[in-house]
XYZ file of C-alpha atoms in Angstrom:
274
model
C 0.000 0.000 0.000
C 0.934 3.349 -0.836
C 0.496 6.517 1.885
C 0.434 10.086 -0.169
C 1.552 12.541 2.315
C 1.516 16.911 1.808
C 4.471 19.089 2.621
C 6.704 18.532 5.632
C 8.404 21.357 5.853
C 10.924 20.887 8.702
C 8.255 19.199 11.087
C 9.014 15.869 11.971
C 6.619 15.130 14.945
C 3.284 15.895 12.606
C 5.154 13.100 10.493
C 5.510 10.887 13.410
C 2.060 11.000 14.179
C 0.518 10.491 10.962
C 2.744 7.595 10.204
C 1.458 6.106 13.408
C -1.832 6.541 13.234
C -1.881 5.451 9.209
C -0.297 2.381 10.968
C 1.983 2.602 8.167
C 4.128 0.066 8.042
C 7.675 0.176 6.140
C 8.344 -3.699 5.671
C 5.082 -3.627 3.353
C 4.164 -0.159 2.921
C 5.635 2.481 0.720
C 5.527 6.818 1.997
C 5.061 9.061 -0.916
C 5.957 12.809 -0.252
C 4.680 15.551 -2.413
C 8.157 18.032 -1.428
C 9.131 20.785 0.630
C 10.810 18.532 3.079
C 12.311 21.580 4.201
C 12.195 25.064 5.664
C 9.736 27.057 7.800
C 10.009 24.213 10.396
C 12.869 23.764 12.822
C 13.459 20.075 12.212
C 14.564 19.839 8.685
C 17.792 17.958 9.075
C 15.561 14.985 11.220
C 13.071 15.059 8.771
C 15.925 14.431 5.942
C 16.984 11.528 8.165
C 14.174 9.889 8.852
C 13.229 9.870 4.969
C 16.560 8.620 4.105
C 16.307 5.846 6.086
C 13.026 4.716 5.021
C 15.101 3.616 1.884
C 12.962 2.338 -0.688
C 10.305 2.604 1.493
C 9.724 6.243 0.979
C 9.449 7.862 -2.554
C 9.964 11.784 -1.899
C 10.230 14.327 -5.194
C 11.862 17.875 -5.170
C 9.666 20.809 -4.046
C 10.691 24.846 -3.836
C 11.939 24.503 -0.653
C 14.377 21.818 -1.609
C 16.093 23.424 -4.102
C 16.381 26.570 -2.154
C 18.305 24.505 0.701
C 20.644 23.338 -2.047
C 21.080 26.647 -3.625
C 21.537 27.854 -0.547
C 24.206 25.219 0.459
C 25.840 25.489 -2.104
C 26.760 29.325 -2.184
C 24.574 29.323 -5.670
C 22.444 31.249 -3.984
C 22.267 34.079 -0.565
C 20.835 33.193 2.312
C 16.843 34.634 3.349
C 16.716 36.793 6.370
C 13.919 34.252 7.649
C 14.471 30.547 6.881
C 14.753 28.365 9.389
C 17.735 26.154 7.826
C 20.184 26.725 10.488
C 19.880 22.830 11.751
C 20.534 21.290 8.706
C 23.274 23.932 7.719
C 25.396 23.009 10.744
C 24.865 19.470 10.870
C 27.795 17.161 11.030
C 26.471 14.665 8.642
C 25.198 18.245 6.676
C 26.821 16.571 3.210
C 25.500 13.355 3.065
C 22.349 14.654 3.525
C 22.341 17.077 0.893
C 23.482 14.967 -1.497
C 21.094 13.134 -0.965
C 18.133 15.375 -1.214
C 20.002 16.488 -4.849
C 19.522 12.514 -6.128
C 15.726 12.399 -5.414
C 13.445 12.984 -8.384
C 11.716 15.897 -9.931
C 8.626 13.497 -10.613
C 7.336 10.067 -9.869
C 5.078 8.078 -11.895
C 4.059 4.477 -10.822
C 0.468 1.982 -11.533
C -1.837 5.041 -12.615
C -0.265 8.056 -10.341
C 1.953 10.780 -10.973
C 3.806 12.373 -8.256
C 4.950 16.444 -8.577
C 5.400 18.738 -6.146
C 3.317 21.878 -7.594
C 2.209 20.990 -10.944
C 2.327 20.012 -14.897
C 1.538 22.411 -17.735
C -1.662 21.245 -19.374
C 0.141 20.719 -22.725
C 2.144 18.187 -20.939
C 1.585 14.346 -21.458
C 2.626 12.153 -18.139
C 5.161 10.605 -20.659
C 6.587 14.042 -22.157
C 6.361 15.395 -18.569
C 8.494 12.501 -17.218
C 11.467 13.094 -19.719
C 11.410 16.774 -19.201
C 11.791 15.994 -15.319
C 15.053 13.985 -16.787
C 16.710 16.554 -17.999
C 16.183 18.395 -14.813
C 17.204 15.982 -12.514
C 20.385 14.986 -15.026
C 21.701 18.621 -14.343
C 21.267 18.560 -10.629
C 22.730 15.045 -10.331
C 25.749 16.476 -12.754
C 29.602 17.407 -12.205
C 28.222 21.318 -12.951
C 24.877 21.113 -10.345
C 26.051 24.651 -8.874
C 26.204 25.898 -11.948
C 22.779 24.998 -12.524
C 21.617 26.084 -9.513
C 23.135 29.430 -10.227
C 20.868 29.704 -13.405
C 17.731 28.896 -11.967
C 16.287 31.324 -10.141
C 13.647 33.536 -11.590
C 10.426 33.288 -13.520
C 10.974 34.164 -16.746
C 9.837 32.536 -19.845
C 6.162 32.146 -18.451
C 5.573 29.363 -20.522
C 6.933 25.912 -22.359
C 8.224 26.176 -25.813
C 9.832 22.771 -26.981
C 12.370 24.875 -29.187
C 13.217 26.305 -25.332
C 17.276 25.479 -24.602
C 19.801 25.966 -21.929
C 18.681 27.498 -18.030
C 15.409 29.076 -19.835
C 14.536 25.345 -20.691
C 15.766 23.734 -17.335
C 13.835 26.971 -15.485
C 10.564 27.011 -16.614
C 10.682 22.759 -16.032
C 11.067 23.346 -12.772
C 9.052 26.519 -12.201
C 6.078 24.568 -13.804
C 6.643 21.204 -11.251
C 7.548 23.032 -7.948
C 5.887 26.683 -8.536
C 3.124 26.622 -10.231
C -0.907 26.832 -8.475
C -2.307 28.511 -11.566
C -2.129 29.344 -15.606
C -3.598 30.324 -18.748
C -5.764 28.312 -20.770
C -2.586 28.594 -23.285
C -0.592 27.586 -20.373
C 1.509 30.809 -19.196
C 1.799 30.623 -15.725
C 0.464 33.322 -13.165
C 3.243 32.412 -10.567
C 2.514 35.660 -8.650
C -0.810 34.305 -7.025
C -0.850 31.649 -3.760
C -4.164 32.757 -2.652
C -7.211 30.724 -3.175
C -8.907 29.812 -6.483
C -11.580 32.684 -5.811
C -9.074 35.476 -5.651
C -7.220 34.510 -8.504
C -6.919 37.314 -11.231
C -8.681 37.347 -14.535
C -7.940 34.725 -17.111
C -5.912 31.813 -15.170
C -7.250 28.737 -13.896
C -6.018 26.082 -11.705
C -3.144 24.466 -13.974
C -5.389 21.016 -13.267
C -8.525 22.742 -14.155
C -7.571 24.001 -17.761
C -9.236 22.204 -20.322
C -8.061 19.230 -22.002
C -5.506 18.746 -19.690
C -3.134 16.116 -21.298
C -2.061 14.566 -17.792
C -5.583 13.421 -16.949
C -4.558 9.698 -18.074
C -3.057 9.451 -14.463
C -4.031 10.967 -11.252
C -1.471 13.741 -10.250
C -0.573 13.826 -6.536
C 0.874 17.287 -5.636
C 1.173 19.804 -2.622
C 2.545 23.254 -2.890
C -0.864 25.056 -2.514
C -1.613 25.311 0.802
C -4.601 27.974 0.165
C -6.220 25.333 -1.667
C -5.720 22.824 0.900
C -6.980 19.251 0.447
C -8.512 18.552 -3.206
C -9.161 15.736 -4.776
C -11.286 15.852 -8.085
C -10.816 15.078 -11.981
C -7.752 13.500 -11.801
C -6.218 15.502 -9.099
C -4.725 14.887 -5.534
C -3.642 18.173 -3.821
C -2.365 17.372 -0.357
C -0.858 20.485 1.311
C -3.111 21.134 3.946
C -1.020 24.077 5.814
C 0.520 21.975 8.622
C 3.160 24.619 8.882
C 0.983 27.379 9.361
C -1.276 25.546 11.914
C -3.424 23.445 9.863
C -3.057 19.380 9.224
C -1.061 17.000 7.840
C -3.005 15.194 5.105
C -1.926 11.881 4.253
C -4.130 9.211 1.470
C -3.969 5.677 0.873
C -3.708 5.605 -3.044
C -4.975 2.174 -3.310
C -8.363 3.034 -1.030
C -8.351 6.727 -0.949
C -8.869 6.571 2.747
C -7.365 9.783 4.303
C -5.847 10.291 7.317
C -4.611 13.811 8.968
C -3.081 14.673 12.283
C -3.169 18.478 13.659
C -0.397 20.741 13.203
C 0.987 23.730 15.700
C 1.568 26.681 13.489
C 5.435 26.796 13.586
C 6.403 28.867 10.087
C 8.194 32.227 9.399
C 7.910 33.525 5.796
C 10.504 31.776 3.907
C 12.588 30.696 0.991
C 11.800 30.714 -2.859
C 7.602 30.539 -3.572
C-alpha cells in the first residue's frame, strides 16, 4: 500500500504522528511525499533523516523549498533573512544529507499516479512530462549542479516552448513542477498568485482545471498550494493542507483513498523561494 503525504516542511513530529496513526508500516508499505521537506520548520535535518532511512520505502520528489536549501548550500544562492535552515546547515552529517536530497526525483510516476510537487503544464503528457523531469534531474545530479543552480532562479519565460534550450529550458521545467498553483488556458503561468482559487486574477485557472488537460490519463498527486488545501477531483490529488501554518497533515492511501490527517501547531516564518 501506498500513503500520499503533503508538505513537511521541517516538522518531523506531525510526520511521526501520521505515520502512526496510518499504521503505516515500512516492511510492506511504501511513503510518498509531495516536497518541501524543508524550511519554515525547525526540524529539517531529522526530517531528511528519517526519509533517508526509510530507503525504498519512501518515494519523496523535489519541491521549492528543496532546491532553495541546495542553492543555498551550495553558495549558488544568498541566504533569506527568515528561513529556518540553520539545523541542517550546521549538521555534522550536513553533506550526506544534501546529497542526498540532490539525487531524489523531480517526478514520480508508478500503476496510474503521478507524483509532482506543484504541478504540470496542461500541454504536458505524463510521458513528455516525465522526460522533461530527466533533464532536470540529469543537471542537478551532474559534475556542474552549482552551476545549474546558479541559473535557476527567476520566472521568466512564463511558458513551455519545446524549441526552449539551456537554463530558460531547465527553469521554466522546474518553475512549472515546484511553482506553479495557476495558468492560462494557453498555459503561461500566473506564478505571482498563492491565494485561493476565488481570488485569482482574470484569465488563469487552476493548472489542473484548464481544459483538455493532457495529464488526466493518471491521477497527479501534488502539494505546494496550501490555500487550496486538500482537493481531490478530476484526476487531481492536492495534499498540502497548511501543517506549517497551523493546519493538518493530510496523508491518502492511493490504493483506497482513505485519508488520514493529524493536527499541526503553526510553527512557520515567511521563507525561501515561492
Amino acid at each position: 500500500m501506498r500513503l500520499a503525504i503533503g508538505d513537511l516542511q521541517g516538522q518531523i513530529a506531525p510526520l511521526e504522528r501520521l505515520l502512526d496513526a496510518a499504521a503505516f508500516d515500512a516492511a510492506s508499505d511504501q511513503l510518498w511525499l509531495t516536497g518541501d521537506l524543508v524550511n519554515r520548520g525547525q526540524d529539517n535535518a531529522a526530517v531528511l533523516r528519517r526519509v533517508r532511512d526509510l530507503g525504498d520505502s519512501a518515494v519523496t520528489v523535489l519541491g521549492n523549498h528543496d532546491f532553495y536549501l541546495l542553492a543555498v548550500a551550495s553558495g549558488a544562492m544568498r541566504r533569506g533573512a527568515d528561513d529556518t535552515l540553520d539545523d541542517i546547515l550546521n549538521a555534522p552529517d550536513r553533506e550526506a544529507l544534501l546529497d542526498w536530497l540532490r539525487f531524489r526525483p523531480l517526478m514520480h510516476v508508478a500503476d496510474g499516479f503521478a507524483m509532482v510537487h506543484a504541478g504540470l503544464l496542461p500541454g504536458w503528457s505524463i510521458s513528455q512530462a516525465r522526460l522533461l523531469a530527466h533533464e532536470v534531474e540529469g543537471a542537478l545530479q551532474g559534475p556542474h549542479w552549482k552551476i545549474f543552480l546558479q541559473n535557476l532562479w527567476g520566472s521568466q519565460p512564463l511558458a513551455w516552448d519545446e524549441k526552449l534550450e539551456g537554463w530558460d529550458r531547465l527553469r521554466v521545467i522546474v518553475n512549472a513542477m515546484c511553482r506553479m498553483r495557476m495558468c492560462s488556458i494557453d498555459g503561461e503561468m500566473a506564478l505571482k498568485h498563492k491565494g485561493p482559487i476565488d481570488a485569482a486574477p482574470a484569465g488563469v485557472l487552476p493548472w489542473f482545471a484548464v481544459p483538455k488537460r493532457r495529464s488526466k490519463t493518471h491521477t497527479v498527486v501534488c502539494g505546494h498550494w496550501s490555500a487550496l488545501g486538500y482537493y481531490a477531483d478530476d484526476g487531481i490529488l492536492a495534499l498540502d493542507t497548511g501543517c506549517v501554518w497551523g493546519g493538518c497533515l493530510t496523508g491518502v492511501w492511493l490504493e483506497s483513498g482513505a485519508r488520514v490527517e493529524v493536527k499541526c501547531d503553526q510553527t512557520a516564518a515567511p521563507s525561501g523561494w515561492d
